[in-house]
CSV table of C-alpha atoms and ligand atoms in Angstrom, one decimal:
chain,number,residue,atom,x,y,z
A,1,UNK,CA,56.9,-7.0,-50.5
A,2,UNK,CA,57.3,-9.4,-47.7
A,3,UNK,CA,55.5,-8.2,-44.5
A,4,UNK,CA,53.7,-10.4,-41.7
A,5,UNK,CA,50.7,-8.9,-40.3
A,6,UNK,CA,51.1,-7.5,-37.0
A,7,UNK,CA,49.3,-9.7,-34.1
A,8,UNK,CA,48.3,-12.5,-36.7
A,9,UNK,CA,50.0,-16.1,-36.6
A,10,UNK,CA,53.0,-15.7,-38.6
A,11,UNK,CA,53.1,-18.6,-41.4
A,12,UNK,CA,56.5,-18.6,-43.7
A,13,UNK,CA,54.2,-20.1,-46.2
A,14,UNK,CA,52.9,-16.9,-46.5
A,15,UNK,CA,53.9,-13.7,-48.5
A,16,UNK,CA,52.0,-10.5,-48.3
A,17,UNK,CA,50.1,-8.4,-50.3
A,18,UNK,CA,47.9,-11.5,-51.6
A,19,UNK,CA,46.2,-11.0,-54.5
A,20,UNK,CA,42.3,-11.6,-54.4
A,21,UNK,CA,41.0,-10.1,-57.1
A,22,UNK,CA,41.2,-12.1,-60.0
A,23,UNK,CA,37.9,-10.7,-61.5
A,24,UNK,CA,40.1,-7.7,-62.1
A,25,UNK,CA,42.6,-9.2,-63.8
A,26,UNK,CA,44.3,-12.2,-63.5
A,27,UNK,CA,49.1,-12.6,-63.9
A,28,UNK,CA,50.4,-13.4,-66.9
A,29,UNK,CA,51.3,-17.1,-67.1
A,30,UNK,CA,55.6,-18.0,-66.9
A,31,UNK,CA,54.6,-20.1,-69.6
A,32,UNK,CA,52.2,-17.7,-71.3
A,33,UNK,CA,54.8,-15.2,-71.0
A,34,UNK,CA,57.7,-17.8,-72.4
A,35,UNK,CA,55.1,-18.0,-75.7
A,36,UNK,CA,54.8,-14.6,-75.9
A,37,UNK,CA,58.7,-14.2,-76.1
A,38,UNK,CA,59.9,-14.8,-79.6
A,39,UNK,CA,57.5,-12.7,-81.0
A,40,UNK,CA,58.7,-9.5,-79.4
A,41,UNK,CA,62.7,-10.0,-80.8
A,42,UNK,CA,63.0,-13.0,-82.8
A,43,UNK,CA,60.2,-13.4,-84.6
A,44,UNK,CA,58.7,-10.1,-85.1
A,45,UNK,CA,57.3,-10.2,-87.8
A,46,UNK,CA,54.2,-8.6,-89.1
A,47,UNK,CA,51.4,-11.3,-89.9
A,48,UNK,CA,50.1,-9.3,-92.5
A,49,UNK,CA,53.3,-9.3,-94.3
A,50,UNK,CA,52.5,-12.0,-97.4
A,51,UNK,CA,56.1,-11.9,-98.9
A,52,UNK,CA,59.2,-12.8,-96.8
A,53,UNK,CA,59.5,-15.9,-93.9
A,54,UNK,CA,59.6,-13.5,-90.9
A,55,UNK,CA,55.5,-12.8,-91.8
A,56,UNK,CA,54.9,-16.1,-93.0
A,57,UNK,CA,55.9,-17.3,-89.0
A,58,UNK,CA,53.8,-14.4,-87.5
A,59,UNK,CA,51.3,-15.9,-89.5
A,60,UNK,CA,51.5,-19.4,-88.5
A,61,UNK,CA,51.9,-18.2,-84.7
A,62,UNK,CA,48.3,-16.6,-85.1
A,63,UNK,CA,46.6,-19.4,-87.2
A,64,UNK,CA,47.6,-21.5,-84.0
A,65,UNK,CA,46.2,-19.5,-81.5
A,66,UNK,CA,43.3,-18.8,-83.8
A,67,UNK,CA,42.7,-23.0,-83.5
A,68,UNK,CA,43.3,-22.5,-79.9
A,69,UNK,CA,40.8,-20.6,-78.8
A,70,UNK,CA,37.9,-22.0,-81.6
A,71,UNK,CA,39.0,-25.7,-80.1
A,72,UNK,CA,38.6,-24.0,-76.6
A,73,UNK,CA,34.7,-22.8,-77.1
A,74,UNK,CA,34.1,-25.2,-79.4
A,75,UNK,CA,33.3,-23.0,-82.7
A,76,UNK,CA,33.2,-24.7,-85.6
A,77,UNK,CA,36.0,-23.5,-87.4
A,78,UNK,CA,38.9,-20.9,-86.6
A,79,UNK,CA,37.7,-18.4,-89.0
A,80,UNK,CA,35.2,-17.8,-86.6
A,81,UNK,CA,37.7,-15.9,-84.1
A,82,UNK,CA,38.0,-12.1,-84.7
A,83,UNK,CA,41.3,-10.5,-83.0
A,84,UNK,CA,40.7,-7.5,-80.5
A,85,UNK,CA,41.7,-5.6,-78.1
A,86,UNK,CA,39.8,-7.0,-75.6
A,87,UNK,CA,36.2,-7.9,-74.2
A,88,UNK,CA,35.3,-4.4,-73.8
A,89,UNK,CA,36.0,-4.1,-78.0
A,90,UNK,CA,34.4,-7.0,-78.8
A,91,UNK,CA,31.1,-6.4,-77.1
A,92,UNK,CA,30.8,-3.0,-78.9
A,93,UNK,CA,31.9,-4.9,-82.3
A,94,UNK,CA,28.7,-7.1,-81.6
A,95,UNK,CA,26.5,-4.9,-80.8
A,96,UNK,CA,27.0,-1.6,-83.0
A,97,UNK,CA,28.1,-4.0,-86.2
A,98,UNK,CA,24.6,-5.6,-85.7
A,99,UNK,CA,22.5,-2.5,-85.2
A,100,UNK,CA,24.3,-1.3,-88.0
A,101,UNK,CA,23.2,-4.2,-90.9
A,102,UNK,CA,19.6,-4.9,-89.0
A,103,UNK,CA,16.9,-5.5,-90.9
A,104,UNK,CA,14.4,-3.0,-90.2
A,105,UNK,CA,12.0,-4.5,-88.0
A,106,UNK,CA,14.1,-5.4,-85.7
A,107,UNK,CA,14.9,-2.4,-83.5
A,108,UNK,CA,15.2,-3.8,-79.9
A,109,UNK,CA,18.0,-5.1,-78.0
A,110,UNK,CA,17.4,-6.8,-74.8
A,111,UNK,CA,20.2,-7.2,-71.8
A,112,UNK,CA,20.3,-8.4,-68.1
A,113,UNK,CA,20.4,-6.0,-65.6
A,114,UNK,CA,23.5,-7.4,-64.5
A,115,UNK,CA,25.4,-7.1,-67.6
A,116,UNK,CA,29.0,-5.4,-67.4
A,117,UNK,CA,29.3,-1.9,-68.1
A,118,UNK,CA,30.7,-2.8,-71.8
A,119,UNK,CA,27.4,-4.3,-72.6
A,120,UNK,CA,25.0,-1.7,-71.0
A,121,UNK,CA,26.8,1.5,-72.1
A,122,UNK,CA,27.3,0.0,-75.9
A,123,UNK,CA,23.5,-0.8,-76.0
A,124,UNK,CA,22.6,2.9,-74.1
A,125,UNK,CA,24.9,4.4,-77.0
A,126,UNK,CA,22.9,2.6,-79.4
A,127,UNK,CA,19.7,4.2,-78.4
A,128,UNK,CA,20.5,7.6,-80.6
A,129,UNK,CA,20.4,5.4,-83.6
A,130,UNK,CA,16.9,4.3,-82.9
A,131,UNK,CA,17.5,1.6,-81.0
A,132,UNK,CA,15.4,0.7,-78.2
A,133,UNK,CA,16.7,-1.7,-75.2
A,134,UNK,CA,14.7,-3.9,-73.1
A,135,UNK,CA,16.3,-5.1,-69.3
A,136,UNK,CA,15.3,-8.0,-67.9
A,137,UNK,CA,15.9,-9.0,-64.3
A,138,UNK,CA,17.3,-11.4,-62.2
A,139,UNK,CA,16.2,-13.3,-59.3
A,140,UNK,CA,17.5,-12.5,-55.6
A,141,UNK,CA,20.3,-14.9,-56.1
A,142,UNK,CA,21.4,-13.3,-59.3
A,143,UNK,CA,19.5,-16.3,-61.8
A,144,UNK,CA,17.9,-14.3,-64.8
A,145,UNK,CA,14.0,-14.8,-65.1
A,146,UNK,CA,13.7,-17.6,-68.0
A,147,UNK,CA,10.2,-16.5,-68.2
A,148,UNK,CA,10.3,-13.4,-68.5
A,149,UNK,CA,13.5,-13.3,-70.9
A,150,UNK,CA,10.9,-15.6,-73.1
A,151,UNK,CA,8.5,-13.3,-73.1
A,152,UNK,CA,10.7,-10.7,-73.6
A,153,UNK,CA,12.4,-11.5,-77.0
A,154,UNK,CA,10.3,-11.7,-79.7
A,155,UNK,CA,10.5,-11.0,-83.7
A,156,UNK,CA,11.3,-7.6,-83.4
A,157,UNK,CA,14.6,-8.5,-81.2
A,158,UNK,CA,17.8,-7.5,-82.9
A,159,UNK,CA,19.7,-9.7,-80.4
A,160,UNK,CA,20.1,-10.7,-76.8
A,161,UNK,CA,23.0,-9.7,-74.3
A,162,UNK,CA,23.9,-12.6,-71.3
A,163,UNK,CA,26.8,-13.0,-70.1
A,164,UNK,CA,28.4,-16.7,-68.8
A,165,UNK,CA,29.5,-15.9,-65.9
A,166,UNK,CA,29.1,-12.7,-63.9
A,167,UNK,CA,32.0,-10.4,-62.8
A,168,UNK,CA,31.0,-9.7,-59.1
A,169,UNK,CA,28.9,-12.5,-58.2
A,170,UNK,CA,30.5,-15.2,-60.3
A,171,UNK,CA,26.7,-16.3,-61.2
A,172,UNK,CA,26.6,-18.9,-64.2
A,173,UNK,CA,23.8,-18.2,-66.9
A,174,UNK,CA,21.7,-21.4,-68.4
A,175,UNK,CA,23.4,-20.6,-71.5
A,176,UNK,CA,21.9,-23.3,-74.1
A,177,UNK,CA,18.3,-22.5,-72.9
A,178,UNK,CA,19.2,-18.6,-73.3
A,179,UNK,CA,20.2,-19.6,-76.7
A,180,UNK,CA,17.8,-21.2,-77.8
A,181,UNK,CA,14.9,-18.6,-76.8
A,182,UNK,CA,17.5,-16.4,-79.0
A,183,UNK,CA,17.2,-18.9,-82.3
A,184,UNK,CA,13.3,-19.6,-81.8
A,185,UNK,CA,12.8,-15.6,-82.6
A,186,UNK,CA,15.6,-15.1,-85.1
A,187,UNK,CA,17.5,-12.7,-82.7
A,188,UNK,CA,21.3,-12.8,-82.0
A,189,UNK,CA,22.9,-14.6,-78.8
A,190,UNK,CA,25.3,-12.2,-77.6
A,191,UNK,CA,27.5,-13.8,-75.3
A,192,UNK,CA,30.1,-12.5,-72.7
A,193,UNK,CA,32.3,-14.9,-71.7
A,194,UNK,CA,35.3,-12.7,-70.2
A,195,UNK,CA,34.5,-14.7,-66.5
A,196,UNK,CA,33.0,-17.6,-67.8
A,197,UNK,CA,36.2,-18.5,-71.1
A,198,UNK,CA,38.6,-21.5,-69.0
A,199,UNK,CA,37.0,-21.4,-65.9
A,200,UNK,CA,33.7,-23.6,-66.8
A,201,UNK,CA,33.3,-25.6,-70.1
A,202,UNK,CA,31.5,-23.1,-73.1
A,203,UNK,CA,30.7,-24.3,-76.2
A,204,UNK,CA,29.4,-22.2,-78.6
A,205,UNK,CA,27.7,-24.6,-81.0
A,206,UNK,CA,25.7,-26.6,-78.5
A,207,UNK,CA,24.5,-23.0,-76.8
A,208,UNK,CA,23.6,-21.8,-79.7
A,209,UNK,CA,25.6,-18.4,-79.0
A,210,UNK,CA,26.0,-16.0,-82.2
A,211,UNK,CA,28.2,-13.7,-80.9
A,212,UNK,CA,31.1,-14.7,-77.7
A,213,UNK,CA,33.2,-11.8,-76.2
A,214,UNK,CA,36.5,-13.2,-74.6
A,215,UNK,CA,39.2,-11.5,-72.8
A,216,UNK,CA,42.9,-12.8,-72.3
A,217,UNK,CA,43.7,-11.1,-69.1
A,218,UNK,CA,40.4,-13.0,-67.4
A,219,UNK,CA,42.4,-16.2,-67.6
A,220,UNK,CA,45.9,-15.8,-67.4
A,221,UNK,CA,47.1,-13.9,-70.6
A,222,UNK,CA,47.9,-10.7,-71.1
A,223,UNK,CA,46.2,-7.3,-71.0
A,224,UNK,CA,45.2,-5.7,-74.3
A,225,UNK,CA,44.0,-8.8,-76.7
A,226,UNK,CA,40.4,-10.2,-76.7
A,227,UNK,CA,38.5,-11.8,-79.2
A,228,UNK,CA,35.0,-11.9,-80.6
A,229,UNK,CA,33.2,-15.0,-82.1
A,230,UNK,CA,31.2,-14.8,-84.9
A,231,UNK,CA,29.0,-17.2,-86.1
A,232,UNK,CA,29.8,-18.1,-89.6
A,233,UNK,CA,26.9,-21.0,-90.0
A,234,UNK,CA,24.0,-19.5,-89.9
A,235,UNK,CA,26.1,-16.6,-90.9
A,236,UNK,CA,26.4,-13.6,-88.4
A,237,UNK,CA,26.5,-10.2,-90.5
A,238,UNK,CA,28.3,-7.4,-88.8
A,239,UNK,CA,29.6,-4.3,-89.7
A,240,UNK,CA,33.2,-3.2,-89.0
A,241,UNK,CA,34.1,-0.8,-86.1
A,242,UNK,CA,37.3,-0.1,-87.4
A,243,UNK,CA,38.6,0.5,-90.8
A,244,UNK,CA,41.8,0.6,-92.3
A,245,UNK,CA,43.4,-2.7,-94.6
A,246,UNK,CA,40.7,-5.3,-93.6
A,247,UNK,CA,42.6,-7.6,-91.1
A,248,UNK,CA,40.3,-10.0,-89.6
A,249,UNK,CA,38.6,-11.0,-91.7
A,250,UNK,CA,37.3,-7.0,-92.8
A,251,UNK,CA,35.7,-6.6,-89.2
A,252,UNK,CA,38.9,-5.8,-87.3
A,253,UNK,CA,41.4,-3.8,-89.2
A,254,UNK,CA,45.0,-3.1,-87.6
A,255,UNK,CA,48.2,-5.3,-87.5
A,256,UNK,CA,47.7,-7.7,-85.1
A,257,UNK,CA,49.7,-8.0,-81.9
A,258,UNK,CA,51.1,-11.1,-82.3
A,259,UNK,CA,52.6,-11.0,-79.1
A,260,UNK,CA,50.0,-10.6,-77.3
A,261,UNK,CA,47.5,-13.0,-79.8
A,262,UNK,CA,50.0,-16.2,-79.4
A,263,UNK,CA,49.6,-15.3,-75.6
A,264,UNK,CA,46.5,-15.5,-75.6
A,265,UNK,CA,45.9,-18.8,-77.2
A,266,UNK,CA,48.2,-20.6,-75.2
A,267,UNK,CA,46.6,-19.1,-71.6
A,268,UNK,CA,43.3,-20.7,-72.9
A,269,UNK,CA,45.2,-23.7,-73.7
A,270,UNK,CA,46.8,-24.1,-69.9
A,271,UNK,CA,43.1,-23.1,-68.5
A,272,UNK,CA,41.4,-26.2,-70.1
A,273,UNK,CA,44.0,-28.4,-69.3
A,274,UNK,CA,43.5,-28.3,-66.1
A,275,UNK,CA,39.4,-27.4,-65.6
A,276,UNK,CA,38.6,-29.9,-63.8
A,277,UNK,CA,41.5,-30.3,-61.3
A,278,UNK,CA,41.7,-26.7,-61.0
A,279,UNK,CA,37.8,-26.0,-60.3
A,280,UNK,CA,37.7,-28.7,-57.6
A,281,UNK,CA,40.6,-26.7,-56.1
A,282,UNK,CA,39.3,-23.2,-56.3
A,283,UNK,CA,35.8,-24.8,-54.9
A,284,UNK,CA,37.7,-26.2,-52.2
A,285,UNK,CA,39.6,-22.9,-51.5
A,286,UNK,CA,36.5,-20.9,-51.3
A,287,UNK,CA,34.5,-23.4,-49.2
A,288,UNK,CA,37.1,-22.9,-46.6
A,289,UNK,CA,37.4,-19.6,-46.5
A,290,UNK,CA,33.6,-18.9,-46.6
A,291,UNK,CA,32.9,-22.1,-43.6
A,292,UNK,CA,35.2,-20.6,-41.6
A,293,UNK,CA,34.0,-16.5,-42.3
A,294,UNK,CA,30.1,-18.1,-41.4
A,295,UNK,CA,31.6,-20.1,-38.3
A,296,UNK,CA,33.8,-17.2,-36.7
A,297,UNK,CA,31.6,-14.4,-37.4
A,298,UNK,CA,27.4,-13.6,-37.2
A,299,UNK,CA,25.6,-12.2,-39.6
A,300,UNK,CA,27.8,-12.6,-42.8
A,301,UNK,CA,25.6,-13.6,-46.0
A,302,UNK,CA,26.5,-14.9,-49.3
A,303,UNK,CA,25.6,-12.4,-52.8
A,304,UNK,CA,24.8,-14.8,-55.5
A,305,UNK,CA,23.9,-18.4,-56.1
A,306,UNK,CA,25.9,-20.7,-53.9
A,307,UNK,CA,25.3,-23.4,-56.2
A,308,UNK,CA,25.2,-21.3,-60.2
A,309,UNK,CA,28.6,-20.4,-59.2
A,310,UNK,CA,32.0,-19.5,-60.8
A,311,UNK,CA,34.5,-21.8,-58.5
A,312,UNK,CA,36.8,-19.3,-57.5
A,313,UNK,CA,34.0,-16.7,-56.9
A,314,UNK,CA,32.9,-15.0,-53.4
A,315,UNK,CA,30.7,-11.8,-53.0
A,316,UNK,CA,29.8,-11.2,-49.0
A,317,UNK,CA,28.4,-8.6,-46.9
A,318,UNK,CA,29.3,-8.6,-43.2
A,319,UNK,CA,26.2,-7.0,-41.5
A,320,UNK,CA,27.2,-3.6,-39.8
A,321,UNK,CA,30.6,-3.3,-41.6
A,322,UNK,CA,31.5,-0.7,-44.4
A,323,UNK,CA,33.5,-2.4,-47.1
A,324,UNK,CA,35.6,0.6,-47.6
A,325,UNK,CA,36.8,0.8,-44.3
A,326,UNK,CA,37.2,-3.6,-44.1
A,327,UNK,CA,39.5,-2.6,-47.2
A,328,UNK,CA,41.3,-0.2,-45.5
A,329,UNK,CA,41.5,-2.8,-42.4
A,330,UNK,CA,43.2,-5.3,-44.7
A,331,UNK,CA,46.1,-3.6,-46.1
A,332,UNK,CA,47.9,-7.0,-47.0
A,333,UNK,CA,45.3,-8.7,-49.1
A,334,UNK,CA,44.2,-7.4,-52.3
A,335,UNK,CA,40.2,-7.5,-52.6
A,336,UNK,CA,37.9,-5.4,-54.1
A,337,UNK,CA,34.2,-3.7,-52.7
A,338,UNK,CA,31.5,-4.1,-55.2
A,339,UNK,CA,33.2,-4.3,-58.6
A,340,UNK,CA,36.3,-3.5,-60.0
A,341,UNK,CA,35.3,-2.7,-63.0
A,342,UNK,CA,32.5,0.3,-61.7
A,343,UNK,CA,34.8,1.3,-59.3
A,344,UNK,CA,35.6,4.7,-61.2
A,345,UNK,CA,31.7,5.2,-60.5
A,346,UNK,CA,30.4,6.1,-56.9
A,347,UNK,CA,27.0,4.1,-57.3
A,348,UNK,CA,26.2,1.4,-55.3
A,349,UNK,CA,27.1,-1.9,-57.9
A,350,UNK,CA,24.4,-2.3,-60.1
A,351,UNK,CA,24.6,-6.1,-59.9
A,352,UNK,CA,24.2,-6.1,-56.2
A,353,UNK,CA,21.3,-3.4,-56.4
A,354,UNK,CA,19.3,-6.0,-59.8
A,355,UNK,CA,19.5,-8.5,-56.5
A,356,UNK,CA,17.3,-6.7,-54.7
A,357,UNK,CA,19.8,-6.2,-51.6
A,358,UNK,CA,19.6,-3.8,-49.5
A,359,UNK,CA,21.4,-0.9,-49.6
A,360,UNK,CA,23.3,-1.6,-46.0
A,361,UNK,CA,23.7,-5.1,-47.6
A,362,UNK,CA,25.4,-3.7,-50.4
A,363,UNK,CA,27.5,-1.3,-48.8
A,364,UNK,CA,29.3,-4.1,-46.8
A,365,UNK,CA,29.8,-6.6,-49.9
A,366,UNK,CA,33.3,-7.7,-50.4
A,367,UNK,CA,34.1,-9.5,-54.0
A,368,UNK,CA,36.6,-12.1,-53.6
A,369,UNK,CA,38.2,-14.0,-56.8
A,370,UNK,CA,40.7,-16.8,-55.9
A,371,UNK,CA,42.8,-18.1,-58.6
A,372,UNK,CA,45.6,-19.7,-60.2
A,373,UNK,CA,48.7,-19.0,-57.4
A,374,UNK,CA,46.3,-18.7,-54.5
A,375,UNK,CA,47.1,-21.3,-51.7
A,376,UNK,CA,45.7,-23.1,-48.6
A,377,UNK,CA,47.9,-20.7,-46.6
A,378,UNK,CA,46.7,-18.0,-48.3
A,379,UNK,CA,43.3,-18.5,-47.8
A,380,UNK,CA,44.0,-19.7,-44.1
A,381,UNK,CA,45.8,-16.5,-43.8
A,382,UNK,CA,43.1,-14.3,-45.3
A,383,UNK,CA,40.0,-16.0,-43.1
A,384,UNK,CA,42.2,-14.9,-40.1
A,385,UNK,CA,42.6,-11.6,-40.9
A,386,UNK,CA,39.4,-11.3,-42.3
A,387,UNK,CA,37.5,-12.5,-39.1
A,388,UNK,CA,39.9,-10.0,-37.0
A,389,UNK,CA,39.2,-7.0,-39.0
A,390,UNK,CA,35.7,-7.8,-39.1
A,391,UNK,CA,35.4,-7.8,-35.3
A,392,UNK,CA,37.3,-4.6,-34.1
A,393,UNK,CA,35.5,-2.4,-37.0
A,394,UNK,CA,32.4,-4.4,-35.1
A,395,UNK,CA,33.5,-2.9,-32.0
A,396,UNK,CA,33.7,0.3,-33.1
B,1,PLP,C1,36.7,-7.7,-67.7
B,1,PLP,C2,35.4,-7.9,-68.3
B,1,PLP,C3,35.0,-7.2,-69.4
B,1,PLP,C4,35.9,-6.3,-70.1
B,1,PLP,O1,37.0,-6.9,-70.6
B,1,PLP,P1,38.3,-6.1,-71.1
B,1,PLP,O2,39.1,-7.2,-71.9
B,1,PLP,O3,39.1,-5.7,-69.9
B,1,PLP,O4,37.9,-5.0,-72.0
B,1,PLP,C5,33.8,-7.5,-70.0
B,1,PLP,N1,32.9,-8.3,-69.3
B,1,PLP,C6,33.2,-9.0,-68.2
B,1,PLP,C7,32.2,-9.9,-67.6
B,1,PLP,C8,34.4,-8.8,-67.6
B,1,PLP,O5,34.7,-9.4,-66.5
């Protein structure tokens, strides 16, 4: 694992490959992982299981976590967290358990072009069961049109698709006033917050958000659990994706990974502990690595709002420069081109393209998330080899 980079400063501080991609995923936690730990051996124990001690404790694990993560987005009451597998399950939850009770006027379901995949391919599959969906754009640094989203939503709206915080450009959305265009027409607030959950305060009540997709891998917990809000005051109806013994409340059937669940909570827990220490030093962190890309190198622009921003979030395009081969330049630092999550699709990202970018623009865009272990060094370390890589594919 341990390599210096050949004709770069060598800094002992420094251990190669470093990991800049923490839209992808994020590591486990030690102490997420030292949570998780009694629940694989010890305390096993099925939290389903209503007659013995070892389910009554896989019970009380949950209910904690459950309190966890309603304290961290401020729902009103635990019962409002659904267990899933993920962000991914939780946004199809939403969406296909509200087409499936609407009332039958309202038929239309309106997104942001620069939703993530799990949004826009849930709401295309929705369109064989006669729903209709309605995109509305974004500005060129990735802000959605207010205006238009107001004009857009109206009584026949089934409900309304923004995420937080956006997986490639790290763009924040004006949640409350998103939310409360949503309430004025009766239509849901569907929220994805798998970027946006521990990074930047949510709060569900004061936003007004219905619905709130979360993800435990996005902030230091482990792959496989997510969770969905649901609104129990006005009360959110949704039908069930999954039957089979009504866990979760009826909308989520399956024993619950406990595991994976008590990881989950306590990950959120250690992300708003430290918010505001740990935003100042991610914003720090990417200041410096983005001064000293502008300083060192021409023609290097920013995708995104550099002020609506997720803290640890960079998206770049260096003029001239394919982001493929910058990748391939920089074997020892984990980045990604375009996004992550569309990177099993050829297309230029969709996000980048809703910019209005153009296409050379796009083809040179590097997505950079720093995180949690990141360090000065790192990020030192990275500009340098950034810069040089830049240059000699400059060159030629
Ligand atoms: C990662 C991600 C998802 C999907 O989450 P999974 O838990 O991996 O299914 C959805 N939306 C956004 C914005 C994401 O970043």
């Amino acid at each position: 694992m341990r390599s210096i980079v050949r004709g770069l400063e060598t800094n002992p501080a420094v251990r190669t490959p470093i990991y800049l991609d923490h839209h992808a995923t994020t590591p486990c936690d030690s102490r997420v992982v030292e949570a998780m730990l009694p629940y694989f051996s010890r305390d096993f124990g099925n939290a389903a299981s209503r007659t013995h001690v070892f389910g009554w404790r896989a019970e009380a694990a949950v209910a904690l976590a459950r309190e966890q993560i309603a304290a961290g987005i401020g729902a009103r009451v635990p019962e409002e967290i659904i267990f899933t597998s993920g962000a991914t399950e939780s946004l199809n939850l939403a969406l296909k358990g509200a087409a499936e009770l609407r009332e039958k006027n309202r038929d239309r379901i309106v997104v942001a072009t620069t939703e993530h995949r799990a949004v826009l391919d849930a709401a295309e599959a929705l369109a064989a069961s006669g729903i209709t969906l309605s995109r509305v754009g974004v500005d060129s640094e990735g802000r959605i049109d207010l205006d238009r989203l107001r004009r857009t939503v109206d009584a026949r709206t089934l409900a309304v698709a923004v995420m937080a915080a956006n997986n490639e450009i790290g763009v924040l959305a004006p949640v409350a006033e998103i939310g409360a265009i949503c309430r004025e027409q009766g239509a849901l607030f569907v929220c994805d917050a798998a970027q946006a959950a521990g990074k930047v305060a949510l709060d569900v009540e004061a936003a007004q958000v219905d619905l709130c997709a979360l993800s435990a891998h996005k902030l230091y917990g482990p792959k496989g659990i997510g969770a969905l809000y649901v609104r129990s005051r006005p009360k959110v109806r949704l039908a069930a994706q999954i039957h089979g013994g009504g866990h979760e409340r009826g909308l989520r059937s399956g024993t619950l990974a406990v595991p994976l669940v008590v990881g989950f909570g306590r990950a959120l827990e250690i992300c708003l502990e430290a918010l505001p220490s740990e935003t100042t030093r991610l914003r720090e962190l990417r200041d410096r690595l983005l001064d000293r890309l502008v300083r060192e190198l021409d023609a290097v622009s920013l995708n995104g709002s550099s002020t609506e921003r997720l803290a640890g979030n960079l998206n770049v395009s260096f003029e001239g420069v394919d982001a493929a081969a910058l990748l391939v330049a920089l074997p020892d630092v984990a980045l990604s081109s375009g996004s992550a999550c569309s990177s099993a699709e050829p297309h230029p990202s969709h996000v980048l393209t809703a910019l209005g970018l153009a296409p050379e623009r796009i083809r040179s865009a590097l997505r950079i998330g720093i995180g949690r272990t990141n360090t000065e060094a790192e990020i030192d370390f990275v500009a340098e080899a950034l810069v040089a890589a830049v240059r000699r594919l400059r060159a030629g």
